[in-house]
mmCIF file of C-alpha atoms in Angstrom:
data_model
loop_
_atom_site.group_PDB
_atom_site.id
_atom_site.type_symbol
_atom_site.label_atom_id
_atom_site.label_comp_id
_atom_site.label_asym_id
_atom_site.label_seq_id
_atom_site.Cartn_x
_atom_site.Cartn_y
_atom_site.Cartn_z
ATOM 1 C CA MET A 1 169.107 200.228 94.820
ATOM 2 C CA THR A 2 171.588 203.162 95.088
ATOM 3 C CA VAL A 3 172.690 204.530 98.447
ATOM 4 C CA SER A 4 170.187 207.113 98.313
ATOM 5 C CA ASP A 5 167.346 204.099 98.229
ATOM 6 C CA ARG A 6 169.009 202.087 100.897
ATOM 7 C CA ILE A 7 169.267 205.610 102.755
ATOM 8 C CA GLU A 8 165.402 206.278 102.404
ATOM 9 C CA SER A 9 164.755 202.463 103.330
ATOM 10 C CA ARG A 10 166.417 202.996 106.488
ATOM 11 C CA THR A 11 164.686 206.316 107.148
ATOM 12 C CA GLY A 12 161.210 204.463 106.627
ATOM 13 C CA VAL A 13 162.318 201.917 109.274
ATOM 14 C CA ALA A 14 163.038 204.261 111.350
ATOM 15 C CA ARG A 15 160.232 206.084 111.454
ATOM 16 C CA ILE A 16 157.832 203.123 111.913
ATOM 17 C CA CYS A 17 159.776 202.339 114.613
ATOM 18 C CA ALA A 18 159.552 205.731 116.128
ATOM 19 C CA ALA A 19 155.933 205.627 115.437
ATOM 20 C CA THR A 20 155.374 202.488 117.097
ATOM 21 C CA LEU A 21 157.325 203.435 120.284
ATOM 22 C CA PHE A 22 155.586 206.256 120.577
ATOM 23 C CA THR A 23 152.011 204.628 120.359
ATOM 24 C CA LEU A 24 152.772 201.795 122.689
ATOM 25 C CA ALA A 25 153.975 204.338 125.335
ATOM 26 C CA GLY A 26 150.651 206.492 124.939
ATOM 27 C CA VAL A 27 148.160 203.206 125.157
ATOM 28 C CA LEU A 28 150.246 201.993 128.333
ATOM 29 C CA PHE A 29 149.894 205.453 129.813
ATOM 30 C CA VAL A 30 146.060 205.678 129.037
ATOM 31 C CA VAL A 31 145.951 201.455 130.465
ATOM 32 C CA TYR A 32 147.588 202.842 133.994
ATOM 33 C CA PRO A 33 144.882 204.913 135.242
ATOM 34 C CA VAL A 34 141.993 203.525 133.814
ATOM 35 C CA VAL A 35 142.828 200.087 134.946
ATOM 36 C CA ARG A 36 144.256 201.089 138.329
ATOM 37 C CA PRO A 37 142.251 200.211 141.481
ATOM 38 C CA TYR A 38 140.628 203.656 143.266
ATOM 39 C CA ALA A 39 139.113 203.459 146.786
ATOM 40 C CA ALA A 40 135.559 204.796 147.101
ATOM 41 C CA GLY A 41 134.970 208.131 147.638
ATOM 42 C CA GLY A 42 138.509 209.920 147.665
ATOM 43 C CA SER A 43 139.896 207.704 150.502
ATOM 44 C CA PRO A 44 143.604 206.718 150.886
ATOM 45 C CA ASP A 45 144.237 203.420 148.880
ATOM 46 C CA GLY A 46 144.345 200.520 151.132
ATOM 47 C CA ARG A 47 144.218 196.862 151.381
ATOM 48 C CA ALA A 48 141.777 195.764 148.678
ATOM 49 C CA GLU A 49 143.557 198.323 146.311
ATOM 50 C CA PHE A 50 147.052 196.929 146.976
ATOM 51 C CA ALA A 51 146.367 193.299 146.993
ATOM 52 C CA SER A 52 144.064 193.572 143.615
ATOM 53 C CA PRO A 53 145.932 192.164 140.317
ATOM 54 C CA TRP A 54 144.549 195.283 138.430
ATOM 55 C CA TRP A 55 147.157 197.591 140.853
ATOM 56 C CA LEU A 56 150.333 195.310 139.678
ATOM 57 C CA VAL A 57 148.867 195.409 135.752
ATOM 58 C CA ALA A 58 148.276 198.970 135.756
ATOM 59 C CA HIS A 59 151.614 200.379 137.595
ATOM 60 C CA LEU A 60 153.793 198.068 135.323
ATOM 61 C CA ALA A 61 151.644 199.619 132.451
ATOM 62 C CA ALA A 62 153.599 202.291 133.632
ATOM 63 C CA VAL A 63 156.740 201.173 133.952
ATOM 64 C CA GLY A 64 156.339 199.869 130.425
ATOM 65 C CA GLY A 65 155.397 203.452 129.409
ATOM 66 C CA PHE A 66 158.184 205.365 130.488
ATOM 67 C CA ILE A 67 160.535 202.893 128.902
ATOM 68 C CA ALA A 68 158.885 203.028 125.793
ATOM 69 C CA PHE A 69 159.009 206.616 125.552
ATOM 70 C CA GLY A 70 162.522 206.382 126.450
ATOM 71 C CA LEU A 71 163.507 204.434 123.523
ATOM 72 C CA ALA A 72 160.722 206.207 121.297
ATOM 73 C CA LEU A 73 162.492 209.695 121.906
ATOM 74 C CA VAL A 74 165.929 207.731 121.381
ATOM 75 C CA ALA A 75 164.158 207.163 117.695
ATOM 76 C CA LEU A 76 163.010 210.050 117.438
ATOM 77 C CA SER A 77 166.871 211.873 118.106
ATOM 78 C CA GLY A 78 167.804 210.227 115.086
ATOM 79 C CA LEU A 79 164.977 211.104 113.064
ATOM 80 C CA LEU A 80 166.118 214.621 113.257
ATOM 81 C CA LYS A 81 169.894 214.598 112.679
ATOM 82 C CA GLY A 82 170.871 217.487 110.384
ATOM 83 C CA THR A 83 167.907 219.371 111.459
ATOM 84 C CA GLY A 84 167.308 222.456 113.582
ATOM 85 C CA GLY A 85 165.928 219.913 116.400
ATOM 86 C CA GLU A 86 169.247 217.822 116.521
ATOM 87 C CA ARG A 87 170.997 219.654 119.790
ATOM 88 C CA ALA A 88 167.185 219.869 121.437
ATOM 89 C CA ALA A 89 166.229 216.211 120.933
ATOM 90 C CA VAL A 90 170.211 214.901 122.223
ATOM 91 C CA VAL A 91 168.965 216.915 125.369
ATOM 92 C CA ALA A 92 165.129 215.524 125.166
ATOM 93 C CA VAL A 93 166.650 211.801 125.744
ATOM 94 C CA ALA A 94 169.577 212.788 128.062
ATOM 95 C CA ALA A 95 166.866 214.490 130.670
ATOM 96 C CA SER A 96 163.986 211.513 130.189
ATOM 97 C CA TRP A 97 166.556 208.385 130.467
ATOM 98 C CA ILE A 98 168.203 210.156 133.800
ATOM 99 C CA GLY A 99 164.610 210.776 134.985
ATOM 100 C CA ILE A 100 163.155 207.695 133.927
ATOM 101 C CA GLY A 101 166.266 205.781 136.009
ATOM 102 C CA LEU A 102 165.436 207.844 138.816
ATOM 103 C CA THR A 103 161.567 207.349 138.701
ATOM 104 C CA LEU A 104 161.291 203.611 137.956
ATOM 105 C CA PRO A 105 162.418 202.341 141.544
ATOM 106 C CA TYR A 106 159.663 204.089 142.976
ATOM 107 C CA TYR A 107 157.306 202.714 140.986
ATOM 108 C CA GLY A 108 159.204 199.342 141.922
ATOM 109 C CA ALA A 109 158.090 199.846 145.410
ATOM 110 C CA GLU A 110 154.736 201.288 144.512
ATOM 111 C CA THR A 111 153.863 197.962 142.713
ATOM 112 C CA PHE A 112 155.456 194.766 144.435
ATOM 113 C CA ALA A 113 156.001 196.505 148.261
ATOM 114 C CA LEU A 114 152.110 197.570 148.172
ATOM 115 C CA HIS A 115 150.969 194.361 146.572
ATOM 116 C CA THR A 116 152.431 192.837 149.349
ATOM 117 C CA LEU A 117 151.328 194.887 152.223
ATOM 118 C CA GLY A 118 147.773 194.209 150.657
ATOM 119 C CA GLY A 119 147.573 190.427 150.701
ATOM 120 C CA SER A 120 149.608 190.496 154.215
ATOM 121 C CA GLY A 121 146.754 189.946 156.258
ATOM 122 C CA LEU A 122 147.649 193.852 158.257
ATOM 123 C CA ASP A 123 144.678 195.105 159.902
ATOM 124 C CA GLU A 124 144.080 198.195 157.573
ATOM 125 C CA GLY A 125 145.309 201.258 159.623
ATOM 126 C CA THR A 126 148.741 199.412 159.799
ATOM 127 C CA ILE A 127 148.533 199.088 155.900
ATOM 128 C CA THR A 128 147.694 202.350 155.463
ATOM 129 C CA THR A 129 150.852 203.592 157.839
ATOM 130 C CA LEU A 130 153.208 201.613 156.485
ATOM 131 C CA ALA A 131 151.963 202.202 152.674
ATOM 132 C CA GLU A 132 152.687 205.764 153.353
ATOM 133 C CA SER A 133 156.186 204.935 155.026
ATOM 134 C CA VAL A 134 157.168 203.618 151.236
ATOM 135 C CA ARG A 135 155.897 206.101 149.487
ATOM 136 C CA MET A 136 156.647 209.212 151.187
ATOM 137 C CA GLY A 137 159.972 208.720 152.841
ATOM 138 C CA ALA A 138 162.234 211.851 151.881
ATOM 139 C CA ALA A 139 164.810 209.610 149.984
ATOM 140 C CA GLN A 140 162.336 208.398 147.472
ATOM 141 C CA ALA A 141 160.126 210.764 147.551
ATOM 142 C CA THR A 142 162.567 213.749 146.570
ATOM 143 C CA LEU A 143 164.052 211.188 143.714
ATOM 144 C CA PHE A 144 160.709 210.506 142.483
ATOM 145 C CA ALA A 145 159.900 214.093 142.650
ATOM 146 C CA ALA A 146 163.127 214.860 140.686
ATOM 147 C CA GLY A 147 162.843 212.143 138.200
ATOM 148 C CA LEU A 148 158.958 212.776 136.874
ATOM 149 C CA LEU A 149 160.475 216.833 136.798
ATOM 150 C CA LEU A 150 163.596 215.325 134.228
ATOM 151 C CA ILE A 151 161.111 213.403 132.413
ATOM 152 C CA ALA A 152 158.913 216.325 132.024
ATOM 153 C CA VAL A 153 162.015 218.708 130.590
ATOM 154 C CA GLY A 154 162.787 215.745 128.377
ATOM 155 C CA ALA A 155 159.467 216.039 126.946
ATOM 156 C CA ALA A 156 159.441 219.828 126.434
ATOM 157 C CA ALA A 157 163.113 219.717 124.974
ATOM 158 C CA ALA A 158 161.376 216.773 122.516
ATOM 159 C CA ALA A 159 158.519 219.553 121.653
ATOM 160 C CA VAL A 160 161.256 222.034 120.799
ATOM 161 C CA ALA A 161 163.148 219.692 119.200
ATOM 162 C CA ILE A 162 159.981 219.103 117.083
ATOM 163 C CA ALA A 163 159.114 222.122 116.299
ATOM 164 C CA ARG A 164 162.888 223.498 115.135
ATOM 165 C CA SER A 165 163.237 220.265 113.081
ATOM 166 C CA ARG A 166 160.664 221.376 110.354
ATOM 167 C CA LEU A 167 159.617 217.639 109.761
ATOM 168 C CA LEU A 168 156.846 217.692 111.729
ATOM 169 C CA ALA A 169 154.155 220.103 112.641
ATOM 170 C CA GLY A 170 155.404 222.964 114.764
ATOM 171 C CA TRP A 171 152.763 222.221 117.747
ATOM 172 C CA ALA A 172 152.828 218.603 117.512
ATOM 173 C CA GLY A 173 154.872 218.297 120.885
ATOM 174 C CA ILE A 174 152.914 220.319 123.109
ATOM 175 C CA PRO A 175 150.097 218.216 123.962
ATOM 176 C CA MET A 176 152.710 215.627 124.955
ATOM 177 C CA ALA A 177 154.978 217.933 126.661
ATOM 178 C CA VAL A 178 151.515 219.073 128.489
ATOM 179 C CA GLY A 179 150.811 215.607 129.918
ATOM 180 C CA PHE A 180 154.442 214.889 131.196
ATOM 181 C CA ALA A 181 154.206 218.404 132.953
ATOM 182 C CA LEU A 182 151.167 217.317 134.906
ATOM 183 C CA PHE A 183 152.324 214.547 135.820
ATOM 184 C CA ILE A 184 153.180 215.483 139.272
ATOM 185 C CA PRO A 185 149.867 217.210 139.963
ATOM 186 C CA GLN A 186 147.594 214.615 138.400
ATOM 187 C CA PHE A 187 148.404 212.644 141.966
ATOM 188 C CA TYR A 188 146.535 215.170 143.935
ATOM 189 C CA VAL A 189 143.054 214.689 141.741
ATOM 190 C CA ASP A 190 140.313 212.271 141.516
ATOM 191 C CA ALA A 191 139.782 209.323 139.503
ATOM 192 C CA PRO A 192 138.117 210.895 136.656
ATOM 193 C CA LEU A 193 140.682 213.758 136.322
ATOM 194 C CA ARG A 194 143.552 211.089 136.542
ATOM 195 C CA ILE A 195 141.958 209.307 133.372
ATOM 196 C CA GLY A 196 142.015 212.337 131.760
ATOM 197 C CA HIS A 197 145.671 212.508 131.871
ATOM 198 C CA GLY A 198 146.530 209.389 130.578
ATOM 199 C CA VAL A 199 144.292 210.205 127.846
ATOM 200 C CA LEU A 200 146.077 213.736 127.411
ATOM 201 C CA ILE A 201 149.424 211.961 127.574
ATOM 202 C CA GLY A 202 147.953 209.082 124.975
ATOM 203 C CA PHE A 203 146.710 211.896 122.752
ATOM 204 C CA GLY A 204 150.084 213.788 122.513
ATOM 205 C CA CYS A 205 152.023 210.493 122.176
ATOM 206 C CA ALA A 206 149.480 209.491 119.426
ATOM 207 C CA VAL A 207 150.156 213.288 117.475
ATOM 208 C CA VAL A 208 153.715 212.699 117.179
ATOM 209 C CA ALA A 209 153.454 209.234 116.165
ATOM 210 C CA LEU A 210 151.381 210.463 113.285
ATOM 211 C CA GLY A 211 153.614 213.216 112.672
ATOM 212 C CA VAL A 212 156.428 211.209 112.422
ATOM 213 C CA LEU A 213 154.931 208.215 110.094
ATOM 214 C CA ARG A 214 153.863 211.738 107.940
ATOM 215 C CA SER A 215 157.488 213.485 108.116
ATOM 216 C CA GLN A 216 160.069 213.605 105.517
ATOM 217 C CA SER A 217 163.803 212.718 105.857
ATOM 218 C CA PRO A 218 166.040 216.026 106.191
ATOM 219 C CA ARG A 219 167.381 214.656 102.473
ATOM 220 C CA SER A 220 164.352 214.872 101.067
ATOM 221 C CA THR A 221 163.310 218.140 102.779
ATOM 222 C CA MET A 222 166.415 219.794 101.208
ATOM 223 C CA THR A 223 166.218 218.554 98.017
ATOM 224 C CA GLY A 224 162.825 218.438 96.866
ATOM 225 C CA ALA A 225 162.830 214.474 96.324
#
């Protein structure tokens, strides 16, 4: 096997790795709103929702989705080295991982603290009040919002990197970027729209995954090999 063959082989493995991570992230972000318990009639979440095992499954899926997305961007950045999208891909990785670091502590509280409250035996009013304190304290709410905004910036930078690289369709990163840009607004809508948002992110990640699998290495693009 020649050196060029080995490079092509490694690039193929990297493409599969990146595509797998984007697919995994997309699936987990669909699972998150689909299995999450919702209070009837749009009422605030309460004891029944927090105590459900599906509360844990849903929020841990979101945690896994953020981690898989961050790793997918690292893999994508490696694939885009030597292209016009290299710098934007580095920005995508940096912004997203800082954002993920700021976001996950909030999801830890949302996952475990609220689940514990649900099974605590406290009355509904007390649980609702405590849940609001856990969610909306100034420090945690600020860090959570900043984290999600940075992840949105990272997804937008990834879309720019994809467009500039010319290895994938120029629009391929746009649905994914739109999905992450809408992450904060989706918290304020009803269950069907939240599920639709998860599907949008899943679709966006799937488009990038498919584009990565179909892409050529920078070397192949330049030489016509």
